[in-house]
Amino acid sequence: MAIGGHPYWPSDLELPGFVPQQLSPLQLVVPLIGTSLLLIAVIWLVSGHVFNTGRSGRLSKADRLLMCWWAITGLTHLIIEASLLFTPNYLTKENPNFFDEIWKEYSKADSRYAIGDTTTTAIEVIAVFLQGPLSLLAVYAIASRKSYSYILQFIVSMGHIYAMLVYYITAYLDGMNFCLSPFYFWTYFVGANSPWVVIPMLIAIRSWKLISQAFQSRKVNHD
């Protein structure tokens, strides 16, 4: 333990009643990855059979992959991130659950979560109450071939990009003095968050192109 009786940085953070982490990083990461892969496999198989019937034709592989992405994203917001909002005392619980342990581990990369920083809390509120439900709506929209699918995906993707910009910019402006070590910085702070920067950018670009093509086709048909 560091000076403050906890493993977070800066070491002089005051975290009264802190209960040490009980699960190892491996015990946290393996179930998360395993569950995610299982969910992806189920959605991929279901989208290839159940939703590929009817007059609308088969879903493309890109759409099926997007269903997997939006499902993972939505459930991440509504389960993992929601657990943070509804259990703000996760650092002091005598009998922590799996999600409490996840946040204890992640806080080693960003101790703003350990102290209940208002910026990170605001980001998580938006993620849980807006981005989570909208991500699952995107799964439904793709599967049902709704006309608003691409517009919805563009909006939600831009929301994720904006949230990540706020997350990183505020960390920089506050001095980037939240991370225990370079390992946690690159593995969690950068690595674990990077999919929600890169993939939304790709989805936003794809959606913008498809929306533009649809408007162009409509214009040509009207002419």
Short mmCIF file of C-alpha atoms in Angstrom, two decimals:
data_model
loop_
_atom_site.label_atom_id
_atom_site.label_comp_id
_atom_site.label_asym_id
_atom_site.label_seq_id
_atom_site.Cartn_x
_atom_site.Cartn_y
_atom_site.Cartn_z
CA MET A 1 0.00 0.00 0.00
CA ALA A 2 1.06 3.57 -0.65
CA ILE A 3 1.27 6.41 1.85
CA GLY A 4 -2.48 6.94 1.90
CA GLY A 5 -3.21 3.28 2.61
CA HIS A 6 -4.38 2.62 -0.95
CA PRO A 7 -2.81 1.81 -4.35
CA TYR A 8 -3.96 4.96 -6.17
CA TRP A 9 -2.11 8.01 -7.43
CA PRO A 10 -1.37 10.52 -6.10
CA SER A 11 -0.48 8.55 -3.03
CA ASP A 12 -1.68 11.26 -0.65
CA LEU A 13 -5.31 10.92 -1.76
CA GLU A 14 -7.57 10.67 1.25
CA LEU A 15 -9.83 7.63 0.89
CA PRO A 16 -11.14 6.87 4.39
CA GLY A 17 -12.47 3.37 4.90
CA PHE A 18 -10.77 1.98 1.80
CA VAL A 19 -11.13 -1.81 1.46
CA PRO A 20 -8.32 -3.45 -0.56
CA GLN A 21 -9.10 -5.14 -3.86
CA GLN A 22 -9.79 -8.85 -3.51
CA LEU A 23 -9.75 -10.04 -7.13
CA SER A 24 -6.64 -10.00 -9.30
CA PRO A 25 -6.61 -8.24 -12.69
CA LEU A 26 -6.67 -11.65 -14.38
CA GLN A 27 -9.76 -12.67 -12.41
CA LEU A 28 -11.48 -9.53 -13.67
CA VAL A 29 -10.31 -9.41 -17.28
CA VAL A 30 -10.87 -13.07 -18.20
CA PRO A 31 -14.61 -13.12 -17.30
CA LEU A 32 -15.13 -9.78 -19.05
CA ILE A 33 -13.47 -10.91 -22.26
CA GLY A 34 -15.12 -14.32 -22.10
CA THR A 35 -18.60 -12.85 -21.62
CA SER A 36 -18.03 -10.34 -24.41
CA LEU A 37 -16.89 -13.04 -26.84
CA LEU A 38 -19.88 -15.20 -25.94
CA LEU A 39 -22.26 -12.29 -26.51
CA ILE A 40 -20.63 -11.51 -29.85
CA ALA A 41 -20.92 -15.15 -30.92
CA VAL A 42 -24.61 -15.31 -29.97
CA ILE A 43 -25.49 -12.06 -31.77
CA TRP A 44 -23.48 -13.06 -34.82
CA LEU A 45 -25.26 -16.41 -35.07
CA VAL A 46 -28.71 -15.00 -34.36
CA SER A 47 -28.27 -12.14 -36.82
CA GLY A 48 -27.21 -14.63 -39.47
CA HIS A 49 -30.35 -16.72 -39.16
CA VAL A 50 -33.26 -15.06 -37.36
CA PHE A 51 -32.89 -11.62 -38.95
CA ASN A 52 -31.94 -12.85 -42.41
CA THR A 53 -35.42 -13.89 -43.42
CA GLY A 54 -38.18 -11.96 -45.10
CA ARG A 55 -38.44 -9.57 -47.99
CA SER A 56 -35.69 -7.20 -46.92
CA GLY A 57 -32.91 -9.62 -47.77
CA ARG A 58 -29.93 -10.69 -45.72
CA LEU A 59 -28.11 -8.47 -43.29
CA SER A 60 -24.61 -7.65 -44.47
CA LYS A 61 -21.61 -8.79 -42.47
CA ALA A 62 -20.93 -5.15 -41.65
CA ASP A 63 -24.41 -4.75 -40.16
CA ARG A 64 -24.04 -7.94 -38.15
CA LEU A 65 -20.71 -6.73 -36.78
CA LEU A 66 -22.30 -3.41 -35.93
CA MET A 67 -25.04 -5.22 -34.02
CA CYS A 68 -22.33 -6.93 -31.98
CA TRP A 69 -20.58 -3.63 -31.33
CA TRP A 70 -23.69 -1.75 -30.28
CA ALA A 71 -24.82 -4.61 -28.03
CA ILE A 72 -21.44 -4.73 -26.26
CA THR A 73 -21.42 -0.94 -25.95
CA GLY A 74 -24.97 -0.69 -24.68
CA LEU A 75 -24.55 -3.42 -22.08
CA THR A 76 -21.20 -1.98 -20.97
CA HIS A 77 -22.92 1.33 -20.26
CA LEU A 78 -26.02 -0.17 -18.66
CA ILE A 79 -24.30 -2.78 -16.50
CA ILE A 80 -20.67 -1.93 -15.78
CA GLU A 81 -20.89 1.85 -15.81
CA ALA A 82 -24.30 1.90 -14.15
CA SER A 83 -22.81 -0.08 -11.27
CA LEU A 84 -20.47 2.84 -10.63
CA LEU A 85 -23.29 5.37 -10.48
CA PHE A 86 -25.48 3.28 -8.22
CA THR A 87 -22.64 2.12 -5.95
CA PRO A 88 -20.51 5.21 -5.32
CA ASN A 89 -19.16 3.63 -2.12
CA TYR A 90 -17.48 0.76 -4.00
CA LEU A 91 -14.11 1.56 -2.41
CA THR A 92 -15.37 1.02 1.12
CA LYS A 93 -17.70 -1.97 0.80
CA GLU A 94 -16.74 -4.82 3.10
CA ASN A 95 -18.20 -7.38 0.70
CA PRO A 96 -17.52 -5.95 -2.77
CA ASN A 97 -19.07 -7.52 -5.85
CA PHE A 98 -17.42 -8.16 -9.19
CA PHE A 99 -18.23 -4.70 -10.54
CA ASP A 100 -16.89 -2.97 -7.44
CA GLU A 101 -13.63 -4.78 -8.05
CA ILE A 102 -13.59 -3.69 -11.69
CA TRP A 103 -13.78 -0.04 -10.66
CA LYS A 104 -11.13 -0.48 -7.98
CA GLU A 105 -8.86 -1.85 -10.67
CA TYR A 106 -9.67 0.82 -13.26
CA SER A 107 -9.19 3.60 -10.70
CA LYS A 108 -5.50 2.71 -10.70
CA ALA A 109 -5.43 4.20 -14.19
CA ASP A 110 -7.65 7.17 -13.34
CA SER A 111 -8.05 8.01 -9.67
CA ARG A 112 -10.67 10.63 -10.55
CA TYR A 113 -13.11 7.74 -10.29
CA ALA A 114 -11.90 6.96 -6.78
CA ILE A 115 -12.66 10.48 -5.54
CA GLY A 116 -15.98 10.88 -7.38
CA ASP A 117 -14.73 13.58 -9.75
CA THR A 118 -17.62 15.58 -11.20
CA THR A 119 -16.39 15.37 -14.80
CA THR A 120 -16.09 11.59 -14.88
CA THR A 121 -19.39 11.26 -13.02
CA ALA A 122 -21.13 13.48 -15.58
CA ILE A 123 -19.67 11.43 -18.43
CA GLU A 124 -20.93 8.23 -16.83
CA VAL A 125 -24.41 9.68 -16.27
CA ILE A 126 -24.67 10.48 -19.98
CA ALA A 127 -23.31 7.04 -20.87
CA VAL A 128 -25.79 5.19 -18.67
CA PHE A 129 -28.96 7.16 -19.34
CA LEU A 130 -28.44 8.18 -22.97
CA GLN A 131 -25.71 6.27 -24.77
CA GLY A 132 -26.58 2.89 -23.27
CA PRO A 133 -30.26 2.82 -24.29
CA LEU A 134 -29.51 4.41 -27.68
CA SER A 135 -26.83 1.80 -28.37
CA LEU A 136 -29.33 -1.00 -27.79
CA LEU A 137 -31.84 0.89 -29.93
CA ALA A 138 -29.20 0.82 -32.68
CA VAL A 139 -29.09 -2.98 -32.43
CA TYR A 140 -32.86 -3.08 -32.92
CA ALA A 141 -32.74 -0.52 -35.73
CA ILE A 142 -30.15 -2.51 -37.67
CA ALA A 143 -31.92 -5.83 -37.13
CA SER A 144 -35.28 -4.33 -38.14
CA ARG A 145 -33.76 -2.35 -41.02
CA LYS A 146 -35.28 0.88 -39.75
CA SER A 147 -34.90 3.97 -41.91
CA TYR A 148 -33.36 5.90 -39.01
CA SER A 149 -30.62 3.33 -38.40
CA TYR A 150 -27.72 5.26 -39.95
CA ILE A 151 -28.79 8.60 -38.49
CA LEU A 152 -29.03 7.01 -35.05
CA GLN A 153 -25.63 5.36 -35.38
CA PHE A 154 -24.08 8.63 -36.51
CA ILE A 155 -25.53 10.55 -33.56
CA VAL A 156 -24.56 7.96 -30.95
CA SER A 157 -21.07 7.58 -32.43
CA MET A 158 -20.50 11.33 -32.33
CA GLY A 159 -21.74 11.30 -28.73
CA HIS A 160 -19.11 8.72 -27.83
CA ILE A 161 -16.37 10.68 -29.59
CA TYR A 162 -17.42 13.86 -27.78
CA ALA A 163 -17.47 12.08 -24.41
CA MET A 164 -13.99 10.66 -24.96
CA LEU A 165 -12.66 14.07 -26.00
CA VAL A 166 -14.04 15.58 -22.80
CA TYR A 167 -12.58 12.69 -20.80
CA TYR A 168 -9.07 13.04 -22.20
CA ILE A 169 -8.98 16.83 -22.48
CA THR A 170 -10.08 17.36 -18.88
CA ALA A 171 -7.47 14.82 -17.74
CA TYR A 172 -4.80 16.77 -19.63
CA LEU A 173 -5.96 20.14 -18.29
CA ASP A 174 -5.96 18.77 -14.75
CA GLY A 175 -2.34 17.68 -15.09
CA MET A 176 -2.67 13.97 -15.94
CA ASN A 177 -1.79 13.21 -12.34
CA PHE A 178 -4.19 10.30 -11.87
CA CYS A 179 -2.38 7.18 -13.04
CA LEU A 180 -0.46 4.75 -10.85
CA SER A 181 2.09 3.72 -13.51
CA PRO A 182 2.78 3.70 -17.27
CA PHE A 183 1.38 0.17 -17.40
CA TYR A 184 -2.04 1.32 -16.20
CA PHE A 185 -1.87 4.41 -18.37
CA TRP A 186 -1.34 2.50 -21.61
CA THR A 187 -3.36 -0.60 -20.75
CA TYR A 188 -6.47 0.95 -19.18
CA PHE A 189 -6.50 4.72 -19.65
CA VAL A 190 -5.53 4.51 -23.33
CA GLY A 191 -6.00 0.90 -24.40
CA ALA A 192 -9.31 0.05 -22.76
CA ASN A 193 -10.89 3.31 -23.94
CA SER A 194 -9.46 3.44 -27.46
CA PRO A 195 -12.21 1.27 -29.04
CA TRP A 196 -14.73 3.98 -28.09
CA VAL A 197 -12.65 6.49 -30.04
CA VAL A 198 -11.62 4.52 -33.12
CA ILE A 199 -14.75 2.46 -33.79
CA PRO A 200 -17.26 5.33 -33.38
CA MET A 201 -15.14 7.38 -35.80
CA LEU A 202 -15.35 4.60 -38.39
CA ILE A 203 -19.08 4.14 -37.83
CA ALA A 204 -19.71 7.89 -38.07
CA ILE A 205 -17.82 8.08 -41.37
CA ARG A 206 -19.67 5.06 -42.77
CA SER A 207 -23.06 6.36 -41.63
CA TRP A 208 -22.38 9.81 -43.06
CA LYS A 209 -21.49 8.33 -46.44
CA LEU A 210 -24.59 6.14 -46.53
CA ILE A 211 -26.86 8.99 -45.46
CA SER A 212 -25.33 11.23 -48.13
CA GLN A 213 -25.79 8.53 -50.77
CA ALA A 214 -29.43 8.13 -49.79
CA PHE A 215 -30.08 11.86 -50.12
CA GLN A 216 -28.21 11.97 -53.41
CA SER A 217 -30.24 9.07 -54.80
CA ARG A 218 -33.46 10.72 -53.69
CA LYS A 219 -32.42 13.97 -55.36
CA VAL A 220 -31.60 12.18 -58.61
CA ASN A 221 -34.92 10.33 -58.58
CA HIS A 222 -36.84 13.56 -58.01
CA ASP A 223 -34.96 15.26 -60.83
#
